[in-house]
PDB file of C-alpha atoms in Angstrom:
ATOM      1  CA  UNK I   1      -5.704 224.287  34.453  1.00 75.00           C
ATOM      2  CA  UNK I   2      -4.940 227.736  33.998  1.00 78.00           C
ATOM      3  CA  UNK I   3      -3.203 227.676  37.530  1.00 78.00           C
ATOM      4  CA  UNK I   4      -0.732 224.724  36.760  1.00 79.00           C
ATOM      5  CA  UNK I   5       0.359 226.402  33.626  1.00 79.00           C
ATOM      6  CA  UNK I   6       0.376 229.459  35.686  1.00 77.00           C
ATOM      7  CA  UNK I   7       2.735 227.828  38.180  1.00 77.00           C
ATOM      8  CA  UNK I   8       5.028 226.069  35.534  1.00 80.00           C
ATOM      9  CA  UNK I   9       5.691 229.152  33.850  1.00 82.00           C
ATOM     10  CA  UNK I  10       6.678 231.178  37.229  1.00 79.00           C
ATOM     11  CA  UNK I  11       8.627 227.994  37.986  1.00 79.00           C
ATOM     12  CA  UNK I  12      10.570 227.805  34.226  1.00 81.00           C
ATOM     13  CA  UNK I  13      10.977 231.692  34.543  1.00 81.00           C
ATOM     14  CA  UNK I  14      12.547 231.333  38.214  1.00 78.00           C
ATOM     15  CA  UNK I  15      15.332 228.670  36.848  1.00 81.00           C
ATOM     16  CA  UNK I  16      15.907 230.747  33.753  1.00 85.00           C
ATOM     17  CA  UNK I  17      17.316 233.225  35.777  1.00 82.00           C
ATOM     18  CA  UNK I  18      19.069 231.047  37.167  1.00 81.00           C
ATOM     19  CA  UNK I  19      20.646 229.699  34.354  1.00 84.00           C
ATOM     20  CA  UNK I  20      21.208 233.058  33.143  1.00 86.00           C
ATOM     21  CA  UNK I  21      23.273 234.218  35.641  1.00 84.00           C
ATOM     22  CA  UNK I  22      25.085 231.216  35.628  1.00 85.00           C
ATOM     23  CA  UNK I  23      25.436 231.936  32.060  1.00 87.00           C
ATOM     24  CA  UNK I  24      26.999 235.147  32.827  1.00 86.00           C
ATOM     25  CA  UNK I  25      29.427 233.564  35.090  1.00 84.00           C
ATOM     26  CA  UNK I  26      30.347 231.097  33.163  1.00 87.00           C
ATOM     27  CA  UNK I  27      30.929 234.078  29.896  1.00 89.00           C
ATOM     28  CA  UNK I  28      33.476 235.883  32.358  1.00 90.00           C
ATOM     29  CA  UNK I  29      35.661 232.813  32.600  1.00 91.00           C
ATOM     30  CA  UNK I  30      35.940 232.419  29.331  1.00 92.00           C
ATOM     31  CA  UNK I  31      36.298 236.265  28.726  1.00 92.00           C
ATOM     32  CA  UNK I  32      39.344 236.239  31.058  1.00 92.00           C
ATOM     33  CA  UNK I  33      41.126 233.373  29.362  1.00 93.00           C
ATOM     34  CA  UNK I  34      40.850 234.565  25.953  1.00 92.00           C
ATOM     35  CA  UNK I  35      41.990 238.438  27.533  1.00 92.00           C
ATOM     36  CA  UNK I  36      44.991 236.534  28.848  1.00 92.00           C
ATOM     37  CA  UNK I  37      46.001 234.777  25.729  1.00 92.00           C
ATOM     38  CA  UNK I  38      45.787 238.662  24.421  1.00 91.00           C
ATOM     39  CA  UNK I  39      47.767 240.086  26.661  1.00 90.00           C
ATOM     40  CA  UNK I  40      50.625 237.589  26.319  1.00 91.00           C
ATOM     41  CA  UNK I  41      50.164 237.785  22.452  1.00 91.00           C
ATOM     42  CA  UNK I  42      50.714 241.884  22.873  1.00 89.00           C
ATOM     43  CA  UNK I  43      53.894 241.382  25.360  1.00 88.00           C
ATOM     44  CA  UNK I  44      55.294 239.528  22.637  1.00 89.00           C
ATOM     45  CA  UNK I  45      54.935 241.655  19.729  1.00 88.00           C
ATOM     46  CA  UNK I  46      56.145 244.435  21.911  1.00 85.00           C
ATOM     47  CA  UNK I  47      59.090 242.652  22.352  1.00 84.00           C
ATOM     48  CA  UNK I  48      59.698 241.779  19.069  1.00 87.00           C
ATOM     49  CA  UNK I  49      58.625 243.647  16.725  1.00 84.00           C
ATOM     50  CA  UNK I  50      59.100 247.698  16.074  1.00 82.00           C
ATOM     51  CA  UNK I  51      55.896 248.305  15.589  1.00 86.00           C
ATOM     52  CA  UNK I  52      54.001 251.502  16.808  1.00 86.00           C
ATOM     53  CA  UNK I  53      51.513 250.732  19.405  1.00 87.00           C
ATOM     54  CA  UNK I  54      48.047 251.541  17.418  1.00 88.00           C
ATOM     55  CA  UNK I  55      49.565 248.879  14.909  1.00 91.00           C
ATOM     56  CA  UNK I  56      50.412 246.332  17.529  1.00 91.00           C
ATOM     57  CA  UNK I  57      46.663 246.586  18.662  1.00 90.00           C
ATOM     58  CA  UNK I  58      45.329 246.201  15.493  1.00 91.00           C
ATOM     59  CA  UNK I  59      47.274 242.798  14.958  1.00 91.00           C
ATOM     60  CA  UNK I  60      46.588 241.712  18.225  1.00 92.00           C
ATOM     61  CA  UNK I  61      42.572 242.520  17.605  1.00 90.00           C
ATOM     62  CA  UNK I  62      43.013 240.600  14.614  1.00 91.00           C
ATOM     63  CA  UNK I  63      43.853 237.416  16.244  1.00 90.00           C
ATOM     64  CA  UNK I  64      41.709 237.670  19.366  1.00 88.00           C
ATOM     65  CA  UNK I  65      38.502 236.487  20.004  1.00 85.00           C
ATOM     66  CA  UNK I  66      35.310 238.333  20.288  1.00 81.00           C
ATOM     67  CA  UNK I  67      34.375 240.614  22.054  1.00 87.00           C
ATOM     68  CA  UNK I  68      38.800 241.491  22.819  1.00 90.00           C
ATOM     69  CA  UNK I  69      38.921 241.731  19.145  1.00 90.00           C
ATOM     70  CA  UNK I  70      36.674 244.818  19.309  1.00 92.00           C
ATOM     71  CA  UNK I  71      38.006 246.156  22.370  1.00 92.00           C
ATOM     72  CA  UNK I  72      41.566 246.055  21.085  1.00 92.00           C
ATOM     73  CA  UNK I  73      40.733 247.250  17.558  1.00 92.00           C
ATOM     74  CA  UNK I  74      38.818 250.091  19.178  1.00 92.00           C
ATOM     75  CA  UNK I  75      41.506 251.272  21.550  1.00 92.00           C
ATOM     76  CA  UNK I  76      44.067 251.190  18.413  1.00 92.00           C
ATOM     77  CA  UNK I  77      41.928 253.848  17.052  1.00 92.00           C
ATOM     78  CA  UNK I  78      41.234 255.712  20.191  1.00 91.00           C
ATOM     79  CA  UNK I  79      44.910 255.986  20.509  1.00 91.00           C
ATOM     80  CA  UNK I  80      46.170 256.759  16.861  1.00 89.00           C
ATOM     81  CA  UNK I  81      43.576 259.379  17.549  1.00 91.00           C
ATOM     82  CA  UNK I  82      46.143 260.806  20.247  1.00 87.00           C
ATOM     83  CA  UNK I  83      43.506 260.756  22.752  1.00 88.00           C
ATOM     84  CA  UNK I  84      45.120 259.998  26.500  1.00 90.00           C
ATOM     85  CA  UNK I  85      45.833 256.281  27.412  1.00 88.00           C
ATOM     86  CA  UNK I  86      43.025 256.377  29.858  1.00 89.00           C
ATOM     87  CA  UNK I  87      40.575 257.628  28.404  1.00 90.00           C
ATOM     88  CA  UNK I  88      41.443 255.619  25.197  1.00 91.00           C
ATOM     89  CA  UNK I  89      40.951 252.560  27.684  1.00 90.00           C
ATOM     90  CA  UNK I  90      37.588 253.572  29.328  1.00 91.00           C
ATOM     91  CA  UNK I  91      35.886 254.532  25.500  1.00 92.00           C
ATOM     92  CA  UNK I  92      36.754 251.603  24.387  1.00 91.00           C
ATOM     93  CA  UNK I  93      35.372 249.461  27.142  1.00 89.00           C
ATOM     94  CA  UNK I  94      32.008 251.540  26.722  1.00 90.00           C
ATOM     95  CA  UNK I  95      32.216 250.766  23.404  1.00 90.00           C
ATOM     96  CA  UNK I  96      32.097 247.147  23.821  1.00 89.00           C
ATOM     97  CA  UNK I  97      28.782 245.849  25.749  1.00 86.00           C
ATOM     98  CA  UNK I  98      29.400 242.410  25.696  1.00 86.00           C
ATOM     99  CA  UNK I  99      32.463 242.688  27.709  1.00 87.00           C
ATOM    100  CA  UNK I 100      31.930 241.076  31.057  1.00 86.00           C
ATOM    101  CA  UNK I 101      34.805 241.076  33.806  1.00 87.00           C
ATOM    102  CA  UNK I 102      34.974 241.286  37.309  1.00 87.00           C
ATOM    103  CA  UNK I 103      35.727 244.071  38.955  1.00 85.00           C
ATOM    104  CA  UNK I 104      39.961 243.152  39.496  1.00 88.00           C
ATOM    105  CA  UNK I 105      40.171 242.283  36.080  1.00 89.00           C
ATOM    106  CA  UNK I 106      38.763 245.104  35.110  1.00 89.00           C
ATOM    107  CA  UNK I 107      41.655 247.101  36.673  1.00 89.00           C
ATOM    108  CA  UNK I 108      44.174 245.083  35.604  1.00 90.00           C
ATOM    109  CA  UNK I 109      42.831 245.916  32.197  1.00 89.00           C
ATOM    110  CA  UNK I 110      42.384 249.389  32.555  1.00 89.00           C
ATOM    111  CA  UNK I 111      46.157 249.861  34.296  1.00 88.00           C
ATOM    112  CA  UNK I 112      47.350 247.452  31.264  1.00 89.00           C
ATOM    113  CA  UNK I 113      46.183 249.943  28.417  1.00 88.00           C
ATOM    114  CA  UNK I 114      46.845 252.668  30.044  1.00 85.00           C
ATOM    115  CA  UNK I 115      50.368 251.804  30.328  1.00 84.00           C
ATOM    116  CA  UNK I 116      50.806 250.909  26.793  1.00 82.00           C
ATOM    117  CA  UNK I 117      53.574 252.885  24.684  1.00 75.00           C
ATOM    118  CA  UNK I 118      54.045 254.959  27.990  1.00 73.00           C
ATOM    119  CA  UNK I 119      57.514 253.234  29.267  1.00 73.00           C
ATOM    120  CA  UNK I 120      60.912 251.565  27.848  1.00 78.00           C
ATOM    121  CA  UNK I 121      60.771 247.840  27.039  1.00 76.00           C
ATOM    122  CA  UNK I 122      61.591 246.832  30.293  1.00 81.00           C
ATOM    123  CA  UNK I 123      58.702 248.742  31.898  1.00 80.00           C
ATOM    124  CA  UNK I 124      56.291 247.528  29.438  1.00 81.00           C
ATOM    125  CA  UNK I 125      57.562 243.647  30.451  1.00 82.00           C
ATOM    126  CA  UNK I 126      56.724 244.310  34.062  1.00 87.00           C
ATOM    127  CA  UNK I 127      53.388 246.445  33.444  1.00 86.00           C
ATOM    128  CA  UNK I 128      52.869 243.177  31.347  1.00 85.00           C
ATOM    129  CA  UNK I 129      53.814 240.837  34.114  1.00 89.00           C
ATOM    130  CA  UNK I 130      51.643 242.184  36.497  1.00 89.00           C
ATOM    131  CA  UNK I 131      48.487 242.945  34.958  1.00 89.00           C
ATOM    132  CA  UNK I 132      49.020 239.085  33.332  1.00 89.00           C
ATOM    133  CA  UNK I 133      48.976 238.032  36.488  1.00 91.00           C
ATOM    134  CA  UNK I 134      46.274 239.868  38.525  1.00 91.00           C
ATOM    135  CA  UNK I 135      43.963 238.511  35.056  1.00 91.00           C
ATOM    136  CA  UNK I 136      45.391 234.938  36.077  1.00 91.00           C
ATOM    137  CA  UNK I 137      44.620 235.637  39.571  1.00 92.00           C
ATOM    138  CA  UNK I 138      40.934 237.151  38.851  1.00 91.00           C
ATOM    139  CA  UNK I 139      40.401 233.780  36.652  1.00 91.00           C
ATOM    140  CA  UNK I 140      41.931 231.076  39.287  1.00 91.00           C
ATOM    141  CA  UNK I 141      39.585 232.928  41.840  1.00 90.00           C
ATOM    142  CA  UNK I 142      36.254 232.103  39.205  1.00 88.00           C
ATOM    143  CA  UNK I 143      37.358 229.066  38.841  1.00 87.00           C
ATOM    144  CA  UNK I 144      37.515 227.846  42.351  1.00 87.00           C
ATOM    145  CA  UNK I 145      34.166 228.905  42.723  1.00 83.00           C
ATOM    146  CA  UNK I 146      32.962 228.007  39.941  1.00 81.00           C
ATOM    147  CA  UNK I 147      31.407 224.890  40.954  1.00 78.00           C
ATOM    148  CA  UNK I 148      29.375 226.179  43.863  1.00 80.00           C
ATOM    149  CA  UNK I 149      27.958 229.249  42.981  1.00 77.00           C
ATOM    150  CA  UNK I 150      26.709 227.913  39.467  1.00 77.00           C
ATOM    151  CA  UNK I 151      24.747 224.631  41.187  1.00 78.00           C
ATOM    152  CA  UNK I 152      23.692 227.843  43.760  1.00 82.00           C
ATOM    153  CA  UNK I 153      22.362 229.864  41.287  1.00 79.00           C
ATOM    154  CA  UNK I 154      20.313 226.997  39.667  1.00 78.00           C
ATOM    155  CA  UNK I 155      19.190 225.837  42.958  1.00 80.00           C
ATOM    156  CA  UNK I 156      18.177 229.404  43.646  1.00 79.00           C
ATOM    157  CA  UNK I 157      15.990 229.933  41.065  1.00 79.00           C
ATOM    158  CA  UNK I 158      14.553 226.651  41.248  1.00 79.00           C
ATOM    159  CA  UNK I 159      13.598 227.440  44.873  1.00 81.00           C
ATOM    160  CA  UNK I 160      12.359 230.483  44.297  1.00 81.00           C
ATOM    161  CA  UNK I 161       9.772 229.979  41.651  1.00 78.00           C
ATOM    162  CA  UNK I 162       8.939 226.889  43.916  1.00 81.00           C
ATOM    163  CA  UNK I 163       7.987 229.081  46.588  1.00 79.00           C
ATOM    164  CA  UNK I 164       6.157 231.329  44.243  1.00 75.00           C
ATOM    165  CA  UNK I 165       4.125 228.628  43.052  1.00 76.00           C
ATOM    166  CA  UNK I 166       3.396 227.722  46.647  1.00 78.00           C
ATOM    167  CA  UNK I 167       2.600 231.130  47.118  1.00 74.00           C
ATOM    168  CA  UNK I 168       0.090 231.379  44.476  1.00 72.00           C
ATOM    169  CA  UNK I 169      -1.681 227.879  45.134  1.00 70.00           C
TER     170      UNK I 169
END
């Protein structure tokens, strides 16, 4: 008796991780769609309103979703501060755990807020441009493969504690 419950627990705790990273996958897709809307929300109140930059942050944190809100709101602060653009950018990504990109879109970010306030209007468009679109590109990408890697990870797991179980019987 004790063995079977043994073997469905090793077999439950092999799929969780499974799930879990699929989890985690599934959290960066929607990370990168609600950084995009962001992003364009910030190109347009740089274009339209004459707003300093630590203020445009702070409205754009206001309307994001979590965990941008914090990230935004942070690097408004960091920058009001007068500490450099990149460093700004990097304290306030270590200042927000639950922020979970991969690795492109996490330079497009960085080069993004590092830019900020540091050109003319039509800099700031293309900085804007591009980093909008290497995001868009970094999210098309998870979304292609999207559908096999999360029934991989599943199936992973699955097989794992399945062979862990026949391991330990």
């Amino acid at each position: 008796m004790i063995r079977v419950l043994g073997a469905v627990m090793v077999l439950l705790g092999a799929t969780w991780i499974g799930i879990r990273k699929t989890l985690c996958y599934l959290s960066q897709i929607s990370q990168l769609k609600a950084l995009s809307t962001s992003m364009e929300m910030l190109q347009c109140e740089l274009n339209y309103t004459m707003y300093s930059v630590p203020k445009i942050l702070d409205l754009i944190s206001e309307r994001s979703k979590a965990p941008w809100d914090q990230y935004f709101s942070q690097l408004s602060g960091e920058i009001g501060k007068g500490t450099p653009r990149e460093l700004a950018a990097r304290r306030s990504l270590e200042a927000c755990p639950k922020l979970n990109l991969p690795g492109d879109a996490l330079l497009a970010l960085l080069e993004f807020s590092t830019a900020l306030g540091s050109y003319d209007l039509d800099g700031e468009n293309r900085i804007c441009k591009l980093s909008s679109l290497r995001v868009s590109q970094s999210l098309e990408r998870l979304e292609r493969e999207k559908g096999p890697l999360v029934k991989s990870y599943i199936a992973l797991g699955a097989s794992t504690g399945i062979a862990l179980i026949i391991l330990m019987l």
